[in-house]
């Protein structure tokens, strides 16, 4: 003990002082021989395990070890014989009543004055109820000093005046204060300033309470302060003992900064997991409802278009039909938003000009815009190409434009949509999130609305974040945009200030120009059936009738089937009657892909098109392996069915000619 300790501390025999400290410890302190025979047993050990010293001393330490963990004791003894410590070893031990408890054990070799290892000490902490304590027990002054000095937790003892009389090496390292500077000083220097005024009265009250030991804080956690002023969370236990009429208080301190950080990281991971599970649930829901909803949307859009064709120009019902079409288009956009947000929407990245995509998106948005809002467009040159999914770029534009419209808050204003080619140097590309330098397509939407503050800008891409009133926004729109731009290997930038409007910019890498084959362009322009026969199978009667009317008006002959077995029977009787087969994917008896496999066995050269309300990447792969000519989304039947049939039939004719020439 340092001579700078208090007069009261020096008046105590060192052995009595250390023995009192050990016996009053809140933790179990046990010493044993190198053969595992218990040689001392403190009150803390009795509290934890239920054995009295008479029942424990002289017995093997293995009486506390479950049978399946006996190998641990041998391993610990080998480490101790080698002069090594076993620090904070988490394990399970058995009480006298047979109950198993979780404990943290620190074992250290004990040496005599000659430096010979003559035994071992254990500090046992019961962590089942989150109590924190540490101490040591030994039979001689050298052993007691070794236990205190070898402890990994800080052990600090103060007298009744609050002056430190014991300050072990672990406390010195933890609190960044050498023992010689700490002993004789006050304990409250290691407490945050805000707690110091209450510390003295708390210690006095604890001494008068008659309690000999207590965990501090809840549950045993406090804020401690290092000598350099930095604070850290700690687990602490305090014990009180009277030795030769002197009141002594021993605090055992453990730094739990890493544990607290691990708990914080765990909570963050749990939050991420919950968010991922929520997104997965949305994706599952989206995939489940997309088929049925898109079936209905395809029928609504198709029948609305056919009805409009049946009516003379200027008929009173035309406006109602136009509103039906607008509402169905909005519903289709919502389904696509949910699919894109949940990453369940399959992508078709194609090198194509950006200008037509921009023009189509502006036309679609213009039909929903009030007349008081001016919409200005600045389309790019026709040679500006992007590798993109046109439908998803439409979603980006519609979300940007819709947010711009809402930012006007019902007043007049202007929205500008444009695109241009920009060349990003290395620093500009890096500032945009690590894009590759070079040519990019810059797409932007600008408004002169209310603008956003910094806090709002920081959260606008968060899922479910919205500034709109309840019921007017889902908070998904800009999250969808962010997801789409990321999957297109692009970057997104927002510039806005309150009252000064906002500009949303998207940068997409420009691919090398790809020439568009003339044959493909001609096939896409073909819109007449010229009497070719289409076999169409779908269990939805509404779609069956709608597609039949649509194809008949375009010059096709149509054979309709509500049961795939009926189609197979017809093909068996007349294998060359149909030029192409269109099948729904989701049918009661078999899927469209299963039907295509059976058709391939019967008539290998007959092309098959499969339509579905929800097309996943897995479905695309299965369709490719089954030899299906094309996949078609149900809600796009009106716009894409005839062009798809034209391409498929043109490809089939080319293949037939090649086969005949080889023969």
XYZ file of C-alpha atoms in Angstrom:
663
model
C 0.000 0.000 0.000
C 1.275 3.500 -0.880
C 2.461 5.673 2.020
C 0.320 8.533 0.675
C -2.848 6.825 1.991
C -4.824 8.337 4.818
C -3.691 8.072 8.465
C -6.811 6.053 9.155
C -6.047 3.654 6.284
C -2.412 3.204 7.476
C -3.578 2.490 11.046
C -5.237 -0.760 9.871
C -3.177 -3.926 9.540
C -2.811 -4.472 5.781
C -3.884 -8.115 6.088
C -7.023 -7.176 8.018
C -7.817 -4.430 5.539
C -7.465 -6.707 2.517
C -9.273 -9.586 4.208
C -12.157 -7.272 5.051
C -12.285 -6.035 1.492
C -12.374 -9.565 0.112
C -14.932 -10.858 2.594
C -17.261 -7.923 1.963
C -17.091 -8.294 -1.801
C -20.387 -8.603 -3.659
C -18.736 -11.199 -5.927
C -17.627 -14.687 -5.008
C -13.918 -14.943 -4.249
C -12.459 -18.445 -4.079
C -8.932 -19.710 -3.822
C -7.806 -23.235 -4.664
C -4.747 -25.359 -5.045
C -3.390 -26.302 -8.436
C -5.123 -29.654 -7.921
C -8.497 -27.917 -7.695
C -8.991 -28.156 -3.898
C -10.877 -25.169 -2.459
C -8.777 -23.426 0.211
C -10.880 -20.311 0.906
C -14.471 -19.266 0.376
C -15.856 -15.763 1.004
C -19.356 -14.534 1.843
C -19.962 -13.581 -1.777
C -19.306 -17.188 -2.837
C -21.705 -18.383 -0.174
C -24.353 -15.945 -1.471
C -23.900 -17.048 -5.091
C -23.582 -20.830 -4.606
C -25.346 -21.448 -1.265
C -22.447 -23.403 0.302
C -21.011 -22.224 3.625
C -17.204 -22.038 3.956
C -17.237 -25.225 6.071
C -19.135 -27.025 3.306
C -16.861 -25.792 0.523
C -13.284 -25.581 1.843
C -11.365 -28.798 1.293
C -13.627 -30.037 -1.515
C -12.902 -30.154 -5.242
C -13.877 -27.049 -7.204
C -15.603 -29.397 -9.658
C -18.511 -29.673 -7.227
C -19.692 -26.395 -8.814
C -19.209 -27.579 -12.418
C -21.950 -29.316 -14.470
C -20.871 -32.753 -15.771
C -20.814 -31.613 -19.404
C -18.443 -28.726 -18.537
C -15.834 -30.632 -16.481
C -13.288 -30.211 -19.267
C -13.412 -26.442 -18.671
C -11.866 -26.786 -15.204
C -8.962 -28.842 -16.529
C -8.351 -26.274 -19.262
C -8.429 -23.419 -16.714
C -5.979 -25.185 -14.365
C -3.552 -25.816 -17.253
C -3.615 -22.116 -18.120
C -3.036 -21.183 -14.471
C -0.102 -23.609 -14.094
C 1.433 -21.903 -17.117
C 1.162 -18.573 -15.362
C -1.662 -17.306 -17.585
C -4.890 -15.618 -16.577
C -8.378 -16.587 -17.665
C -10.327 -13.330 -17.896
C -14.105 -12.902 -17.747
C -14.814 -16.476 -18.832
C -18.557 -16.903 -19.408
C -19.899 -20.285 -18.315
C -22.549 -22.115 -16.260
C -22.143 -23.321 -12.670
C -24.341 -25.250 -10.209
C -25.614 -23.971 -6.861
C -26.074 -26.100 -3.737
C -29.819 -26.363 -4.486
C -29.053 -27.767 -7.963
C -30.060 -24.625 -9.856
C -27.775 -23.659 -12.721
C -26.627 -20.055 -12.983
C -24.760 -18.026 -15.608
C -21.469 -16.689 -14.273
C -18.446 -14.751 -15.469
C -15.222 -16.168 -14.002
C -11.804 -14.528 -13.818
C -9.038 -16.909 -12.669
C -5.477 -15.890 -11.801
C -2.395 -17.788 -10.624
C -1.288 -16.941 -7.058
C 2.435 -16.767 -6.285
C 4.374 -16.855 -3.043
C 7.077 -14.382 -2.175
C 9.568 -16.393 -4.251
C 7.387 -15.988 -7.359
C 6.357 -19.641 -7.390
C 2.787 -20.454 -8.463
C 1.259 -22.069 -5.368
C -2.431 -21.850 -6.143
C -5.139 -19.996 -7.953
C -7.847 -17.471 -7.222
C -11.235 -17.077 -8.816
C -13.543 -14.078 -8.941
C -17.032 -15.286 -9.761
C -19.778 -12.886 -10.860
C -23.396 -14.032 -11.025
C -24.631 -12.511 -14.306
C -28.029 -14.231 -14.228
C -29.586 -11.157 -12.559
C -27.167 -8.624 -14.065
C -25.330 -7.952 -10.775
C -21.835 -6.561 -11.085
C -19.112 -7.260 -8.628
C -15.509 -8.431 -8.392
C -13.093 -9.223 -5.608
C -10.609 -11.775 -4.510
C -9.848 -13.948 -1.579
C -6.553 -15.367 -0.379
C -4.996 -16.641 2.872
C -1.874 -14.511 2.979
C -1.057 -10.856 2.464
C 0.795 -11.673 -0.755
C -2.143 -13.712 -2.091
C -4.665 -11.030 -1.155
C -2.584 -8.335 -2.842
C -2.194 -10.531 -5.941
C -5.955 -11.041 -6.174
C -6.694 -7.326 -5.955
C -3.915 -6.363 -8.357
C -4.757 -9.102 -10.878
C -8.449 -8.271 -11.036
C -9.585 -7.028 -14.443
C -12.253 -4.810 -12.857
C -11.447 -1.613 -11.047
C -11.421 -2.003 -7.252
C -11.538 1.224 -5.250
C -11.893 1.469 -1.470
C -12.586 4.749 0.332
C -12.750 5.620 4.022
C -15.531 7.429 5.856
C -14.156 10.790 4.691
C -14.366 9.697 1.067
C -10.588 9.380 0.617
C -9.274 6.572 -1.534
C -7.205 3.961 0.328
C -7.187 1.149 -2.284
C -6.902 1.771 -6.024
C -5.913 -1.298 -8.059
C -4.144 -1.456 -11.412
C -7.361 -2.048 -13.360
C -8.890 1.095 -11.854
C -5.760 3.048 -12.785
C -5.949 1.859 -16.389
C -9.709 2.379 -16.630
C -9.735 5.867 -15.126
C -6.419 6.998 -16.674
C -5.012 7.874 -13.268
C -1.923 6.290 -11.638
C -2.534 4.729 -8.236
C -0.105 7.085 -6.494
C -2.124 10.060 -7.728
C -5.479 8.527 -6.825
C -4.775 7.292 -3.276
C -5.514 9.989 -0.768
C -7.797 11.822 -3.184
C -11.584 11.699 -3.273
C -13.731 9.315 -5.254
C -16.042 12.004 -6.587
C -13.297 13.196 -8.967
C -14.156 10.129 -11.037
C -17.839 11.085 -11.240
C -19.383 13.534 -13.724
C -19.742 17.034 -12.270
C -23.531 16.793 -12.293
C -23.408 13.859 -9.827
C -20.728 15.069 -7.413
C -22.965 17.158 -5.140
C -25.107 14.124 -4.342
C -22.255 11.651 -3.947
C -21.216 12.466 -0.365
C -24.767 12.364 0.998
C -25.453 9.111 -0.869
C -22.371 7.431 0.615
C -23.285 8.647 4.110
C -26.829 7.378 3.729
C -25.593 4.033 2.481
C -23.294 3.690 5.509
C -26.111 4.414 7.938
C -28.572 2.083 6.232
C -26.955 -1.048 7.637
C -26.750 -2.569 4.146
C -23.443 -4.299 3.534
C -23.571 -4.474 -0.275
C -25.651 -3.052 -3.090
C -25.602 -2.812 -6.856
C -25.526 0.824 -7.940
C -27.704 2.333 -10.618
C -30.229 0.437 -12.733
C -29.230 -2.309 -13.110
C -25.909 -1.524 -11.451
C -24.924 0.978 -14.157
C -23.530 4.460 -13.566
C -21.756 7.189 -15.508
C -18.070 7.402 -14.613
C -15.480 10.014 -15.527
C -11.832 9.467 -16.433
C -9.051 11.740 -15.283
C -9.038 13.485 -18.685
C -12.711 14.402 -18.288
C -14.198 11.862 -20.724
C -17.268 10.014 -19.508
C -18.057 6.329 -20.000
C -20.785 3.910 -18.877
C -19.810 1.488 -16.125
C -21.257 -1.365 -14.114
C -20.649 -0.895 -10.413
C -21.306 -2.601 -7.109
C -20.569 -1.175 -3.656
C -19.961 -2.920 -0.359
C -19.695 -1.484 3.162
C -17.724 -2.935 6.058
C -16.478 -1.711 9.407
C -12.894 -2.654 10.304
C -11.553 -1.740 13.733
C -14.243 0.902 14.029
C -13.447 2.457 10.644
C -16.100 2.634 7.908
C -14.825 1.410 4.546
C -16.634 1.424 1.192
C -15.408 -0.689 -1.724
C -16.553 -0.034 -5.277
C -15.914 -2.607 -7.990
C -16.086 -0.910 -11.393
C -16.356 -2.418 -14.889
C -16.158 -0.403 -18.129
C -19.123 -1.438 -20.304
C -18.493 0.982 -23.179
C -17.984 -1.865 -25.638
C -21.030 -3.688 -24.317
C -23.135 -0.542 -24.610
C -21.839 -0.019 -28.150
C -22.639 -3.627 -29.022
C -26.148 -3.196 -27.659
C -26.603 -0.027 -29.713
C -25.326 -1.802 -32.828
C -27.652 -4.697 -32.117
C -30.635 -2.375 -31.824
C -29.660 -0.759 -35.121
C -29.391 -4.180 -36.787
C -32.740 -5.195 -35.337
C -34.269 -2.015 -36.750
C -32.740 -2.815 -40.149
C -34.083 -6.349 -39.924
C -37.560 -5.083 -39.105
C -37.371 -2.693 -42.053
C -36.179 -5.501 -44.332
C -38.990 -7.743 -43.114
C -41.463 -4.937 -43.731
C -40.147 -4.495 -47.267
C -40.321 -8.256 -47.825
C -43.913 -8.277 -46.602
C -44.771 -5.455 -49.001
C -43.066 -7.338 -51.824
C -44.993 -10.513 -51.045
C -48.239 -8.575 -50.884
C -47.432 -6.735 -54.111
C -46.653 -9.912 -56.010
C -49.799 -11.529 -54.664
C -52.185 -8.763 -55.660
C -50.487 -7.679 -58.895
C -51.841 -10.539 -60.991
C -55.493 -10.039 -60.100
C -55.311 -6.240 -60.086
C -53.510 -6.110 -63.427
C -56.002 -8.551 -64.932
C -58.760 -6.150 -63.963
C -56.818 -3.115 -65.185
C -56.101 -4.765 -68.524
C -59.796 -5.491 -69.003
C -60.776 -1.936 -67.980
C -58.244 -0.252 -70.254
C -58.976 -2.554 -73.188
C -62.743 -2.293 -72.993
C -62.562 1.483 -72.506
C -60.496 1.793 -75.684
C -62.836 -0.496 -77.645
C -65.875 1.394 -76.375
C -64.320 4.685 -77.458
C -63.722 3.236 -80.928
C -67.394 2.191 -81.102
C -68.657 5.688 -80.332
C -68.841 8.473 -82.881
C -66.599 11.485 -82.333
C -68.090 13.980 -79.914
C -70.408 11.474 -78.238
C -71.371 12.470 -74.681
C -69.977 9.221 -73.247
C -66.488 9.856 -74.631
C -65.508 12.111 -71.711
C -66.641 9.473 -69.200
C -64.630 6.822 -71.014
C -61.582 9.100 -70.995
C -61.918 9.482 -67.211
C -62.185 5.699 -66.846
C -58.958 5.394 -68.831
C -57.225 8.056 -66.684
C -58.308 6.353 -63.438
C -57.124 2.953 -64.677
C -53.778 4.430 -65.721
C -53.362 5.864 -62.218
C -54.202 2.511 -60.640
C -51.659 0.830 -62.903
C -49.031 3.366 -61.829
C -49.741 2.645 -58.139
C -49.260 -1.104 -58.645
C -46.002 -0.457 -60.484
C -44.838 1.864 -57.707
C -45.346 -0.799 -55.064
C -43.621 -3.433 -57.203
C -40.680 -1.122 -57.930
C -40.378 -0.029 -54.299
C -40.298 -3.609 -53.058
C -37.810 -4.587 -55.834
C -40.317 -7.135 -57.111
C -40.811 -5.570 -60.538
C -38.747 -7.204 -63.247
C -36.621 -4.844 -65.310
C -36.090 -4.697 -69.049
C -33.021 -2.503 -69.526
C -32.810 -1.636 -73.211
C -30.572 0.843 -75.009
C -32.994 3.409 -76.414
C -33.353 7.151 -77.058
C -34.350 9.193 -74.020
C -36.428 11.753 -75.956
C -39.438 9.481 -76.697
C -39.521 8.308 -73.080
C -39.538 11.922 -71.912
C -42.235 12.966 -74.379
C -44.486 10.016 -73.446
C -44.072 10.703 -69.721
C -44.885 14.399 -70.144
C -47.982 13.564 -72.207
C -49.193 11.145 -69.550
C -48.701 13.707 -66.771
C -50.169 16.622 -68.748
C -53.586 14.912 -68.898
C -53.858 15.042 -65.090
C -52.527 18.582 -64.593
C -54.842 21.534 -63.811
C -54.907 24.269 -66.440
C -53.551 26.840 -63.982
C -50.205 25.033 -63.921
C -47.848 25.613 -66.852
C -45.872 22.574 -68.006
C -42.791 23.317 -70.071
C -40.640 20.666 -71.699
C -37.075 20.760 -72.976
C -36.589 17.384 -74.713
C -33.063 16.259 -75.580
C -31.665 15.502 -78.996
C -32.697 12.212 -80.576
C -29.177 10.806 -80.348
C -29.099 10.892 -76.514
C -29.334 7.216 -75.521
C -29.828 5.503 -72.171
C -29.868 1.892 -71.067
C -33.179 1.927 -69.254
C -36.548 0.393 -68.569
C -38.930 2.876 -70.197
C -41.784 2.106 -67.794
C -39.605 2.762 -64.779
C -38.237 6.023 -66.205
C -41.884 7.030 -66.699
C -42.384 6.332 -62.997
C -39.445 8.568 -62.122
C -40.861 11.407 -64.220
C -44.399 11.017 -62.889
C -43.210 10.991 -59.274
C -41.039 14.061 -59.778
C -43.815 15.911 -61.619
C -46.466 14.934 -59.074
C -44.303 16.187 -56.219
C -43.676 19.402 -58.131
C -47.406 19.853 -58.641
C -48.099 19.294 -54.930
C -45.343 21.787 -54.061
C -47.391 24.479 -55.850
C -50.118 23.890 -53.231
C -53.051 24.558 -55.524
C -51.727 27.839 -56.908
C -50.550 28.686 -60.377
C -46.963 27.999 -61.202
C -44.603 26.358 -63.652
C -43.082 22.910 -63.908
C -40.199 22.385 -66.303
C -39.097 18.936 -67.494
C -35.977 18.518 -69.569
C -32.937 16.461 -70.425
C -29.510 17.034 -71.923
C -26.168 15.366 -72.439
C -23.464 16.290 -69.912
C -19.847 15.204 -69.614
C -18.837 14.629 -66.000
C -15.197 14.932 -65.050
C -13.753 12.711 -62.329
C -14.470 15.089 -59.437
C -18.048 15.745 -60.590
C -18.729 12.030 -61.014
C -17.275 11.275 -57.572
C -19.428 13.979 -55.970
C -22.523 12.312 -57.437
C -21.902 9.109 -55.509
C -19.086 7.449 -57.382
C -20.357 7.501 -60.970
C -17.910 6.778 -63.757
C -16.679 9.964 -65.469
C -17.829 10.552 -69.031
C -21.048 11.173 -70.965
C -24.306 11.025 -69.002
C -27.932 11.844 -69.641
C -29.069 14.582 -67.253
C -32.840 14.477 -66.661
C -34.404 17.176 -64.475
C -37.738 18.441 -63.158
C -37.934 21.983 -61.753
C -40.789 23.780 -60.006
C -41.293 27.208 -58.453
C -43.255 25.874 -55.476
C -42.785 26.075 -51.723
C -39.363 24.393 -51.607
C -37.898 22.331 -48.757
C -35.737 22.933 -45.711
C -32.591 20.947 -44.972
C -34.331 18.528 -42.569
C -36.971 17.637 -45.176
C -34.374 17.223 -47.959
C -32.454 14.788 -45.736
C -35.472 12.465 -45.416
C -37.393 12.694 -48.694
C -36.086 9.320 -49.937
C -36.866 7.504 -46.662
C -39.602 4.859 -47.011
C -43.027 6.088 -45.853
C -41.798 9.639 -45.166
C -44.243 12.223 -46.485
C -45.021 15.880 -45.848
C -48.546 15.481 -47.186
C -51.597 15.279 -44.897
C -52.876 11.866 -43.822
C -54.600 10.116 -46.695
C -52.928 12.203 -49.425
C -49.578 10.450 -49.709
C -48.015 7.057 -49.014
C -44.395 8.191 -48.713
C -43.428 5.595 -51.336
C -43.045 7.780 -54.432
C -39.527 9.126 -53.962
C -38.368 5.862 -52.372
C -39.428 4.194 -55.617
C -37.490 6.795 -57.597
C -34.356 6.240 -55.519
C -34.613 2.469 -55.995
C -35.105 2.797 -59.759
C -32.185 5.196 -60.213
C -29.888 2.907 -58.226
C -30.795 -0.127 -60.341
C -30.060 1.960 -63.452
C -26.520 2.662 -62.116
C -27.362 6.341 -61.880
C -27.399 9.121 -59.297
C -30.009 11.534 -58.016
C -29.540 15.083 -56.703
C -32.048 17.435 -55.061
C -31.571 21.190 -54.771
C -34.163 23.187 -52.866
C -34.620 25.997 -50.384
C -37.780 27.153 -48.608
C -39.766 29.469 -50.882
C -37.419 28.997 -53.863
C -38.811 25.830 -55.424
C -36.948 22.595 -56.074
C -34.969 20.847 -58.794
C -34.743 17.056 -58.970
C -31.925 15.791 -61.200
C -31.134 12.269 -62.363
C -27.865 11.291 -64.046
C -27.821 8.090 -66.131
C -24.685 6.824 -67.899
C -24.898 7.098 -71.669
C -24.084 3.774 -73.406
C -22.364 3.402 -76.708
C -24.818 3.978 -79.561
C -26.551 0.831 -80.756
C -28.053 0.847 -84.238
C -31.663 -0.217 -84.413
C -32.240 -2.952 -87.023
C -34.609 -1.957 -89.804
C -36.373 -5.348 -89.689
C -37.168 -4.894 -86.013
C -38.486 -1.381 -86.623
C -40.673 -2.604 -89.440
C -42.012 -5.436 -87.315
C -42.919 -3.029 -84.496
C -44.848 -0.886 -86.950
C -46.945 -3.850 -88.163
C -50.465 -3.619 -86.684
C -52.618 -5.805 -89.015
C -53.395 -9.472 -88.574
C -53.967 -10.241 -92.280
C -56.138 -13.215 -91.430
C -53.570 -15.066 -89.306
C -55.050 -17.277 -86.611
C -54.493 -16.628 -82.896
C -55.447 -19.255 -80.276
C -56.127 -17.436 -76.996
C -56.638 -19.219 -73.664
C -57.607 -17.475 -70.413
C -59.864 -18.467 -67.527
C -61.001 -14.842 -67.115
C -64.103 -14.465 -69.319
C -63.949 -10.646 -69.346
C -60.400 -10.650 -70.722
C -61.253 -13.454 -73.122
C -64.036 -11.402 -74.745
C -61.994 -8.181 -74.710
C -58.944 -9.732 -76.413
C -61.154 -11.468 -78.969
C -62.732 -8.133 -79.948
C -59.359 -6.368 -80.013
C -57.654 -8.923 -82.274
C -60.656 -9.338 -84.557
C -60.666 -5.589 -85.218
C -56.970 -5.780 -86.100
C -57.581 -8.403 -88.760
C -56.750 -11.628 -86.851
C -58.820 -14.784 -86.690
C -59.311 -15.694 -83.017
C -59.955 -19.054 -81.354
C -60.889 -18.556 -77.690
C -60.539 -21.189 -74.940
C -61.278 -20.892 -71.215
C -59.667 -24.274 -70.485
C -56.077 -25.144 -71.531
C -57.074 -28.798 -72.091
C -59.578 -27.660 -74.721
C -56.771 -25.857 -76.562
C -54.538 -28.945 -76.419
C -57.355 -31.118 -77.810
C -57.895 -28.656 -80.670
C -54.185 -28.587 -81.498
C -54.116 -32.361 -81.446
C -56.931 -32.433 -84.052
C -55.672 -29.520 -86.153
C -51.992 -28.871 -85.349
C -51.519 -26.330 -88.168
C -54.688 -24.312 -87.601
C -53.177 -21.680 -85.278
C -50.272 -19.408 -86.203
C -49.576 -18.379 -82.604
C -50.870 -19.181 -79.101
C -51.492 -16.588 -76.370
C -51.962 -18.029 -72.866
C -52.639 -16.623 -69.433
C -49.960 -17.613 -66.923
C -52.059 -18.259 -63.827
C -54.779 -20.815 -64.616
C -56.396 -23.460 -62.381
C -55.186 -26.588 -64.196
C -51.729 -25.506 -65.315
C -49.602 -22.423 -65.751
C -49.001 -20.832 -69.107
C -45.391 -22.057 -69.024
C -46.521 -25.652 -68.402
C -48.954 -25.293 -71.300
C -46.141 -24.007 -73.527
C -44.037 -27.098 -72.735
C -46.910 -29.384 -73.776
C -47.490 -27.393 -76.971
C -43.765 -27.666 -77.803
C -44.028 -31.468 -77.616
C -47.021 -31.466 -79.987
C -46.104 -28.681 -82.453
C -42.494 -27.568 -81.875
C -42.619 -24.625 -84.325
C -45.771 -23.011 -82.922
C -44.828 -19.754 -81.111
C -46.345 -19.127 -77.671
C -46.870 -15.802 -75.882
C -47.652 -15.851 -72.150
C -49.394 -12.954 -70.402
C -49.475 -12.327 -66.661
C -50.491 -9.655 -64.199
C -47.074 -9.993 -62.535
C -43.871 -10.978 -64.333
C -40.943 -11.834 -62.076
C -37.328 -12.498 -63.026
C -37.860 -16.171 -62.170
C -40.772 -16.324 -64.602
C -38.617 -14.811 -67.346
C -35.977 -17.481 -66.824
C -38.552 -20.303 -66.811
C -40.117 -18.870 -69.977
C -36.725 -18.752 -71.698
C -36.014 -22.372 -70.839
C -39.496 -23.377 -72.074
C -38.899 -21.679 -75.440
C -41.665 -19.091 -74.988
C -41.484 -16.364 -77.623
C -42.585 -13.413 -75.478
C -43.987 -12.402 -72.088
C -46.671 -9.717 -71.856
C -48.003 -7.864 -68.830
C -51.792 -7.989 -68.626
C -52.254 -4.264 -68.102
C -50.292 -3.620 -71.336
C -52.488 -5.833 -73.493
C -54.184 -2.903 -75.224
C -50.966 -1.146 -76.259
C -48.545 -4.035 -76.761
C -50.458 -7.166 -77.738
C -50.645 -6.508 -81.490
C -47.005 -5.270 -81.804
C -45.822 -8.296 -79.817
C -47.792 -10.653 -82.076
C -46.348 -8.935 -85.157
C -42.766 -9.418 -83.907
C -43.378 -13.020 -82.871
C -45.026 -13.942 -86.204
C -42.310 -12.152 -88.191
C -39.623 -14.074 -86.301
C -41.519 -17.340 -86.818
C -41.726 -16.699 -90.593
C -37.982 -16.030 -90.822
C -37.266 -19.230 -88.902
C -39.591 -21.258 -91.158
C -37.855 -19.953 -94.302
C -34.441 -20.856 -92.875
C -35.612 -24.375 -92.024
C -37.030 -24.881 -95.519
C -33.746 -23.757 -97.097
C -31.759 -26.182 -94.983
C -34.067 -28.972 -96.074
